[in-house]
mmCIF file of C-alpha atoms in Angstrom:
data_model
loop_
_atom_site.group_PDB
_atom_site.id
_atom_site.type_symbol
_atom_site.label_atom_id
_atom_site.label_comp_id
_atom_site.label_asym_id
_atom_site.label_seq_id
_atom_site.Cartn_x
_atom_site.Cartn_y
_atom_site.Cartn_z
ATOM 1 C CA MET A 1 106.063 34.596 214.258
ATOM 2 C CA ALA A 2 107.429 31.791 212.451
ATOM 3 C CA GLY A 3 111.135 33.190 211.391
ATOM 4 C CA LEU A 4 112.702 32.042 208.311
ATOM 5 C CA HIS A 5 110.624 32.491 205.502
ATOM 6 C CA LYS A 6 108.704 35.810 206.103
ATOM 7 C CA LYS A 7 110.456 38.565 203.883
ATOM 8 C CA ARG A 8 112.986 36.299 203.108
ATOM 9 C CA LYS A 9 114.213 36.665 199.186
ATOM 10 C CA ALA A 10 114.740 33.645 197.055
ATOM 11 C CA ASP A 11 116.926 34.473 194.048
ATOM 12 C CA LEU A 12 115.463 31.792 191.586
ATOM 13 C CA VAL A 13 115.949 31.489 187.855
ATOM 14 C CA ASN A 14 112.783 31.299 185.769
ATOM 15 C CA GLU A 15 113.519 29.535 182.463
ATOM 16 C CA GLY A 16 110.613 29.597 179.793
ATOM 17 C CA ASP A 17 109.672 30.825 176.250
ATOM 18 C CA ASP A 18 107.301 33.379 177.652
ATOM 19 C CA ASP A 19 108.632 36.143 180.354
ATOM 20 C CA SER A 20 104.906 36.896 181.415
ATOM 21 C CA VAL A 21 103.473 35.222 184.446
ATOM 22 C CA GLU A 22 100.297 33.253 184.235
ATOM 23 C CA THR A 23 98.235 32.145 186.740
ATOM 24 C CA SER A 24 97.510 28.282 187.836
ATOM 25 C CA ASP A 25 94.580 28.552 185.464
ATOM 26 C CA THR A 26 94.928 30.338 182.155
ATOM 27 C CA GLU A 27 91.473 32.220 182.848
ATOM 28 C CA ASN A 28 92.845 33.693 185.879
ATOM 29 C CA ALA A 29 95.721 35.740 184.509
ATOM 30 C CA SER A 30 95.104 39.139 185.926
ATOM 31 C CA SER A 31 98.091 39.984 188.124
ATOM 32 C CA SER A 32 99.947 43.201 188.111
ATOM 33 C CA GLU A 33 103.728 41.851 188.322
ATOM 34 C CA ASP A 34 106.306 43.088 185.276
ATOM 35 C CA LEU A 35 108.568 40.364 185.187
ATOM 36 C CA SER A 36 110.962 41.089 182.236
ATOM 37 C CA SER A 37 114.288 39.471 180.921
ATOM 38 C CA SER A 38 117.451 41.515 181.605
ATOM 39 C CA GLU A 39 118.817 43.450 178.519
ATOM 40 C CA SER A 40 121.786 42.256 176.786
ATOM 41 C CA ASP A 41 124.410 44.029 174.486
ATOM 42 C CA PRO A 42 123.493 43.775 170.924
ATOM 43 C CA GLY A 43 126.930 44.092 169.784
ATOM 44 C CA ASN A 44 127.933 41.022 171.619
ATOM 45 C CA GLU A 45 127.229 37.292 170.456
ATOM 46 C CA LYS A 46 125.243 35.371 172.944
ATOM 47 C CA ASP A 47 123.399 31.882 173.649
ATOM 48 C CA PRO A 48 120.100 32.047 172.130
ATOM 49 C CA GLU A 49 118.641 30.655 175.325
ATOM 50 C CA ASP A 50 119.645 33.717 177.295
ATOM 51 C CA ASP A 51 116.410 35.279 176.020
ATOM 52 C CA ASP A 52 114.450 32.438 178.098
ATOM 53 C CA ILE A 53 116.029 33.300 181.426
ATOM 54 C CA VAL A 54 114.557 35.692 183.967
ATOM 55 C CA ASN A 55 116.319 36.529 187.135
ATOM 56 C CA ILE A 56 113.534 37.327 189.745
ATOM 57 C CA ASP A 57 113.647 37.698 193.441
ATOM 58 C CA PHE A 58 110.886 36.221 195.233
ATOM 59 C CA GLU A 59 109.873 37.367 198.772
ATOM 60 C CA PHE A 60 107.470 35.523 201.211
ATOM 61 C CA PHE A 61 104.878 37.278 203.491
ATOM 62 C CA ASP A 62 102.277 36.913 206.051
ATOM 63 C CA PRO A 63 98.729 37.344 204.130
ATOM 64 C CA THR A 64 97.579 41.122 204.877
ATOM 65 C CA ASP A 65 94.640 43.156 203.861
ATOM 66 C CA ILE A 66 96.550 44.607 200.803
ATOM 67 C CA ASP A 67 96.544 40.886 199.280
ATOM 68 C CA PHE A 68 92.490 40.708 199.157
ATOM 69 C CA HIS A 69 92.058 41.713 195.691
ATOM 70 C CA GLY A 70 95.446 39.975 194.588
ATOM 71 C CA LEU A 71 94.314 36.541 196.590
ATOM 72 C CA LYS A 72 90.749 36.737 195.196
ATOM 73 C CA SER A 73 92.007 36.640 191.737
ATOM 74 C CA LEU A 74 94.358 33.890 192.237
ATOM 75 C CA LEU A 75 91.767 31.791 193.982
ATOM 76 C CA ARG A 76 88.579 32.701 192.199
ATOM 77 C CA THR A 77 88.884 29.677 189.869
ATOM 78 C CA TYR A 78 89.500 27.423 192.729
ATOM 79 C CA LEU A 79 86.196 25.659 192.163
ATOM 80 C CA ASP A 80 86.851 25.584 188.172
ATOM 81 C CA GLY A 81 84.311 28.578 187.495
ATOM 82 C CA GLU A 82 81.450 27.557 190.066
ATOM 83 C CA GLU A 83 80.321 30.352 192.021
ATOM 84 C CA PHE A 84 81.272 30.197 195.708
ATOM 85 C CA GLY A 85 82.311 32.351 198.550
ATOM 86 C CA CYS A 86 85.881 33.472 197.130
ATOM 87 C CA SER A 87 85.906 36.701 199.476
ATOM 88 C CA GLU A 88 84.842 34.798 202.494
ATOM 89 C CA LEU A 89 87.953 32.663 201.610
ATOM 90 C CA VAL A 90 90.386 35.066 201.264
ATOM 91 C CA GLU A 91 89.373 36.956 204.213
ATOM 92 C CA THR A 92 89.615 33.847 206.459
ATOM 93 C CA ILE A 93 93.372 33.330 204.819
ATOM 94 C CA ILE A 94 94.287 36.854 205.805
ATOM 95 C CA LYS A 95 93.044 36.763 209.152
ATOM 96 C CA GLN A 96 94.835 33.411 210.156
ATOM 97 C CA LYS A 97 98.100 35.227 210.008
ATOM 98 C CA SER A 98 100.267 32.699 212.010
ATOM 99 C CA VAL A 99 99.866 29.949 209.268
ATOM 100 C CA GLY A 100 100.015 31.012 205.917
ATOM 101 C CA THR A 101 102.315 32.423 203.357
ATOM 102 C CA THR A 102 102.066 34.698 200.124
ATOM 103 C CA VAL A 103 104.716 34.828 197.507
ATOM 104 C CA LYS A 104 105.407 38.189 195.817
ATOM 105 C CA THR A 105 108.020 39.767 193.953
ATOM 106 C CA SER A 106 107.984 42.698 196.374
ATOM 107 C CA GLU A 107 106.017 43.820 199.150
ATOM 108 C CA ASP A 108 103.545 46.223 197.283
ATOM 109 C CA ASP A 109 102.803 43.720 194.524
ATOM 110 C CA ASP A 110 99.858 41.314 194.166
ATOM 111 C CA PRO A 111 100.709 37.698 195.361
ATOM 112 C CA ILE A 112 101.723 35.426 192.914
ATOM 113 C CA GLY A 113 101.259 32.404 194.998
ATOM 114 C CA ILE A 114 99.650 31.430 198.265
ATOM 115 C CA ILE A 115 100.006 28.342 200.855
ATOM 116 C CA THR A 116 98.084 27.764 204.079
ATOM 117 C CA ALA A 117 96.010 25.045 205.889
ATOM 118 C CA LEU A 118 92.759 25.847 207.196
ATOM 119 C CA ASN A 119 91.257 23.682 210.048
ATOM 120 C CA LEU A 120 87.682 22.239 208.702
ATOM 121 C CA GLN A 121 86.006 22.177 211.852
ATOM 122 C CA ARG A 122 87.231 25.531 212.909
ATOM 123 C CA TYR A 123 85.621 27.203 210.143
ATOM 124 C CA HIS A 124 82.761 24.645 209.832
ATOM 125 C CA GLN A 125 80.076 27.488 210.075
ATOM 126 C CA LEU A 126 81.402 29.449 207.641
ATOM 127 C CA GLY A 127 79.988 29.206 203.718
ATOM 128 C CA PHE A 128 82.951 28.439 201.604
ATOM 129 C CA PRO A 129 83.971 25.101 203.409
ATOM 130 C CA LYS A 130 80.499 23.904 202.818
ATOM 131 C CA GLU A 131 80.569 24.881 198.952
ATOM 132 C CA VAL A 132 83.926 23.150 198.794
ATOM 133 C CA ARG A 133 82.872 20.001 200.235
ATOM 134 C CA LEU A 134 79.646 19.813 197.724
ATOM 135 C CA PHE A 135 81.894 20.486 195.066
ATOM 136 C CA LEU A 136 84.260 17.679 195.818
ATOM 137 C CA LEU A 137 81.826 15.234 196.590
ATOM 138 C CA LYS A 138 79.644 16.065 193.588
ATOM 139 C CA HIS A 139 82.697 14.953 191.595
ATOM 140 C CA CYS A 140 83.828 11.911 193.335
ATOM 141 C CA GLN A 141 82.267 8.705 191.382
ATOM 142 C CA ASP A 142 83.738 6.332 193.483
ATOM 143 C CA LYS A 143 81.052 5.309 196.373
ATOM 144 C CA GLU A 144 83.839 4.243 198.888
ATOM 145 C CA LEU A 145 85.892 7.152 198.521
ATOM 146 C CA LYS A 146 83.123 9.485 198.872
ATOM 147 C CA ALA A 147 82.331 8.012 202.022
ATOM 148 C CA LYS A 148 86.052 8.542 203.202
ATOM 149 C CA LEU A 149 85.733 12.032 202.133
ATOM 150 C CA GLN A 150 82.561 12.790 204.112
ATOM 151 C CA GLU A 151 84.271 11.159 207.030
ATOM 152 C CA VAL A 152 87.351 12.982 207.186
ATOM 153 C CA TRP A 153 85.930 16.494 206.401
ATOM 154 C CA ASP A 154 83.591 16.240 209.512
ATOM 155 C CA GLN A 155 86.370 14.754 211.734
ATOM 156 C CA ALA A 156 88.408 16.866 214.049
ATOM 157 C CA GLY A 157 91.924 17.480 213.018
ATOM 158 C CA THR A 158 91.301 17.759 208.986
ATOM 159 C CA ALA A 159 93.208 20.534 207.715
ATOM 160 C CA LEU A 160 92.344 21.749 204.024
ATOM 161 C CA VAL A 161 95.568 22.701 202.458
ATOM 162 C CA ILE A 162 95.283 25.908 200.114
ATOM 163 C CA SER A 163 98.103 26.065 197.802
ATOM 164 C CA GLU A 164 97.845 27.853 194.481
ATOM 165 C CA ARG A 165 100.486 29.800 192.539
ATOM 166 C CA LEU A 166 101.020 31.157 189.252
ATOM 167 C CA ILE A 167 101.655 28.213 186.465
ATOM 168 C CA ASN A 168 105.095 29.160 185.612
ATOM 169 C CA CYS A 169 106.718 30.018 188.809
ATOM 170 C CA PRO A 170 109.716 28.307 189.053
ATOM 171 C CA PRO A 171 109.639 24.739 190.551
ATOM 172 C CA GLN A 172 112.332 25.809 192.983
ATOM 173 C CA LEU A 173 109.660 27.523 195.008
ATOM 174 C CA ALA A 174 108.015 24.143 196.016
ATOM 175 C CA SER A 175 110.325 23.222 198.613
ATOM 176 C CA PRO A 176 110.531 26.496 200.868
ATOM 177 C CA LEU A 177 106.873 26.931 200.420
ATOM 178 C CA GLN A 178 106.191 23.272 201.723
ATOM 179 C CA HIS A 179 109.002 24.041 204.461
ATOM 180 C CA ALA A 180 107.244 26.999 205.704
ATOM 181 C CA LEU A 181 103.941 25.758 206.104
ATOM 182 C CA PHE A 182 104.573 22.093 207.554
ATOM 183 C CA ASP A 183 108.192 22.556 209.094
ATOM 184 C CA GLU A 184 107.850 25.859 210.745
ATOM 185 C CA GLU A 185 104.355 27.847 210.833
ATOM 186 C CA ILE A 186 102.379 24.804 211.999
ATOM 187 C CA PRO A 187 104.712 23.632 214.628
ATOM 188 C CA TRP A 188 105.219 27.012 215.730
ATOM 189 C CA ALA A 189 101.382 27.558 216.145
ATOM 190 C CA THR A 190 100.779 24.531 218.215
ATOM 191 C CA GLU A 191 103.267 25.895 220.633
ATOM 192 C CA ASP A 192 102.967 29.551 220.687
ATOM 193 C CA GLU A 193 99.371 30.675 219.742
ATOM 194 C CA PRO A 194 98.132 32.560 223.121
ATOM 195 C CA SER A 195 95.279 30.200 223.700
ATOM 196 C CA GLU A 196 94.898 26.388 224.101
ATOM 197 C CA GLU A 197 92.209 26.415 221.650
ATOM 198 C CA LEU A 198 93.961 28.171 218.895
ATOM 199 C CA ARG A 199 97.174 25.766 219.918
ATOM 200 C CA ASN A 200 94.923 22.821 219.593
ATOM 201 C CA SER A 201 93.250 24.011 216.163
ATOM 202 C CA PHE A 202 96.640 23.370 214.514
ATOM 203 C CA LYS A 203 97.319 20.315 215.753
ATOM 204 C CA PHE A 204 96.277 18.322 212.522
ATOM 205 C CA GLU A 205 95.953 14.668 212.260
ATOM 206 C CA ARG A 206 95.338 14.634 208.283
ATOM 207 C CA PHE A 207 95.814 16.967 205.320
ATOM 208 C CA LEU A 208 93.471 17.286 202.512
ATOM 209 C CA PHE A 209 94.907 18.559 199.151
ATOM 210 C CA VAL A 210 93.112 19.730 196.137
ATOM 211 C CA SER A 211 95.525 20.332 193.378
ATOM 212 C CA ARG A 212 95.699 20.601 189.767
ATOM 213 C CA VAL A 213 97.209 18.091 187.126
ATOM 214 C CA TYR A 214 97.078 17.270 183.600
ATOM 215 C CA GLN A 215 96.931 14.110 181.794
ATOM 216 C CA ASP A 216 97.115 13.101 177.927
ATOM 217 C CA ASN A 217 93.847 13.382 176.377
ATOM 218 C CA LEU A 218 93.584 10.051 175.266
ATOM 219 C CA GLU A 219 90.608 8.036 173.861
ATOM 220 C CA ALA A 220 91.010 4.224 174.591
ATOM 221 C CA PRO A 221 90.525 1.902 171.575
ATOM 222 C CA LYS A 222 87.665 0.021 171.137
ATOM 223 C CA PRO A 223 87.763 -3.748 170.636
ATOM 224 C CA SER A 224 86.912 -5.014 167.021
ATOM 225 C CA GLY A 225 83.171 -6.385 166.882
ATOM 226 C CA PRO A 226 82.593 -9.904 165.983
ATOM 227 C CA GLY A 227 82.521 -8.987 162.251
ATOM 228 C CA ASP A 228 86.166 -8.514 161.578
ATOM 229 C CA LYS A 229 88.068 -10.252 158.822
ATOM 230 C CA LYS A 230 89.325 -13.411 160.881
ATOM 231 C CA GLY A 231 85.941 -13.568 162.944
ATOM 232 C CA LYS A 232 87.668 -12.839 166.122
ATOM 233 C CA LYS A 233 87.666 -10.161 168.485
ATOM 234 C CA LYS A 234 90.850 -7.794 168.767
ATOM 235 C CA LYS A 235 92.038 -7.225 172.277
ATOM 236 C CA ALA A 236 92.267 -3.411 172.943
ATOM 237 C CA ASN A 237 95.762 -2.083 173.247
ATOM 238 C CA LYS A 238 95.907 -0.611 176.704
ATOM 239 C CA GLN A 239 96.923 3.005 176.861
ATOM 240 C CA THR A 240 97.958 4.626 179.963
ATOM 241 C CA ALA A 241 97.611 8.392 180.121
ATOM 242 C CA THR A 242 100.583 10.364 181.706
ATOM 243 C CA MET A 243 99.926 12.441 184.730
ATOM 244 C CA VAL A 244 101.747 15.840 184.463
ATOM 245 C CA TYR A 245 101.927 17.792 187.798
ATOM 246 C CA ALA A 246 101.460 21.443 187.657
ATOM 247 C CA ARG A 247 103.451 21.941 190.923
ATOM 248 C CA PRO A 248 106.168 19.350 191.990
ATOM 249 C CA GLU A 249 105.190 18.866 195.417
ATOM 250 C CA ASP A 250 102.054 17.153 194.347
ATOM 251 C CA GLU A 251 103.693 14.133 192.642
ATOM 252 C CA PHE A 252 105.361 13.167 195.797
ATOM 253 C CA TYR A 253 102.096 13.792 198.084
ATOM 254 C CA HIS A 254 100.158 11.734 195.415
ATOM 255 C CA ARG A 255 102.765 9.171 195.736
ATOM 256 C CA HIS A 256 102.437 8.755 199.712
ATOM 257 C CA SER A 257 98.730 9.382 199.954
ATOM 258 C CA SER A 258 96.321 7.324 201.849
ATOM 259 C CA TRP A 259 93.704 7.648 199.122
ATOM 260 C CA SER A 260 93.213 10.016 195.746
ATOM 261 C CA TYR A 261 90.851 10.523 193.285
ATOM 262 C CA THR A 262 90.938 12.814 189.915
ATOM 263 C CA PHE A 263 88.196 14.271 188.078
ATOM 264 C CA PRO A 264 88.307 16.135 184.835
ATOM 265 C CA VAL A 265 87.793 20.396 184.722
ATOM 266 C CA THR A 266 85.062 20.901 182.415
ATOM 267 C CA SER A 267 84.869 24.640 182.658
ATOM 268 C CA ARG A 268 86.721 25.311 179.711
ATOM 269 C CA PRO A 269 86.794 23.197 176.115
ATOM 270 C CA VAL A 270 90.075 21.218 175.601
ATOM 271 C CA GLN A 271 91.326 20.438 172.232
ATOM 272 C CA LYS A 272 92.125 16.903 171.242
ATOM 273 C CA ASP A 273 95.922 17.634 171.212
ATOM 274 C CA GLU A 274 95.819 19.232 174.495
ATOM 275 C CA LEU A 275 96.256 18.101 177.965
ATOM 276 C CA GLN A 276 93.273 17.524 179.792
ATOM 277 C CA PRO A 277 93.060 19.235 183.079
ATOM 278 C CA LEU A 278 92.113 17.563 186.262
ATOM 279 C CA ARG A 279 91.578 18.177 189.714
ATOM 280 C CA LEU A 280 93.265 15.769 192.087
ATOM 281 C CA VAL A 281 91.877 15.070 195.615
ATOM 282 C CA MET A 282 94.233 13.476 198.140
ATOM 283 C CA LEU A 283 94.574 12.599 201.943
ATOM 284 C CA LEU A 284 97.811 12.433 203.601
ATOM 285 C CA SER A 285 98.609 11.879 207.504
ATOM 286 C CA PRO A 286 101.330 13.965 208.947
ATOM 287 C CA ASP A 287 103.808 11.049 208.764
ATOM 288 C CA GLN A 288 103.031 10.560 204.977
ATOM 289 C CA ALA A 289 103.193 14.312 204.268
ATOM 290 C CA ALA A 290 106.584 14.598 205.952
ATOM 291 C CA ARG A 291 108.059 11.533 203.867
ATOM 292 C CA ALA A 292 106.881 13.184 200.981
ATOM 293 C CA ARG A 293 108.278 16.343 201.629
ATOM 294 C CA LYS A 294 111.806 14.727 202.391
ATOM 295 C CA GLU A 295 111.897 13.178 198.935
ATOM 296 C CA LEU A 296 110.696 16.357 197.503
ATOM 297 C CA TYR A 297 114.086 18.214 199.251
ATOM 298 C CA LYS A 298 116.196 15.287 197.986
ATOM 299 C CA VAL A 299 114.989 15.797 194.393
ATOM 300 C CA VAL A 300 114.306 19.738 194.061
ATOM 301 C CA GLY A 301 116.610 21.024 196.759
ATOM 302 C CA ASN A 302 115.337 23.214 199.636
ATOM 303 C CA VAL A 303 116.907 26.822 199.426
ATOM 304 C CA ALA A 304 115.111 27.773 202.835
ATOM 305 C CA LEU A 305 117.384 25.557 204.475
ATOM 306 C CA ASN A 306 120.498 27.260 203.196
ATOM 307 C CA GLN A 307 119.180 30.643 204.271
ATOM 308 C CA PRO A 308 121.166 32.753 206.911
ATOM 309 C CA GLU A 309 117.760 33.337 208.501
ATOM 310 C CA ALA A 310 116.826 29.809 208.891
ATOM 311 C CA ALA A 311 119.201 29.179 212.003
ATOM 312 C CA ALA A 312 117.589 32.333 213.618
ATOM 313 C CA GLY A 313 114.201 31.317 212.833
ATOM 314 C CA ALA A 314 114.635 28.054 214.529
ATOM 315 C CA THR A 315 115.160 29.278 217.807
#
């Protein structure tokens, strides 16, 4: 197996007002982790911000059968509330042991994150790829992009990247997870899988990402009509909505993508002052994805490269 990340601890600090763990969609909070802040001596003065710091050990594992229910809980809103073959998707992730990583706080806990890449041609006879394809095409309003999506979906060498984790996982997890998948597991599989067919199935030529982002819920101002006081039409003030990336890596992948599109999540109501949840679909070549990861590692860092196991796993 690919070496460095399996059963490797990442000592990270999670800062936030809420010590609980939430899922990537607030409707999906059902994991069993109990992550609490460390107790302090009430007799000593302390910085108020100390209450917001939680020290957590994260461990990376191969997906296994014991993860089935945890992964199903994590991925059940993958199509934003629409019914799809979630069990089939989870079973596929678990069976593909050579490529795929779960994040846990211990081996016996439910996964709080998953990243893997599935060859769409390899699994094209299953139900869930067809359901995901229809979902993405239905929400693509641009005819040119819809044609591009259809084309790459049916081409050999297209990987669907499944990447979900709890929304308040620390951003430092981004780099080692990307490193594990793209810099270790996929290269390992293309060389060391037992059959040529399997080795070739991981020689990806493009990566399709389906991610979660958020945007200011702005209503564009309307131009004044001909009946304004001066009898002239006023120009609308252009407002650019700010995109907020739930996971740090998505900003870099988006920046380097060949093409992308977004569409709103309508499975739950959004208040006027809330951020609008969106789905971001983007396509990257291996070179584009590598450049994005290089920038990510520079900005966020990559604890995977500092682990003692890295050198041993690279052999």
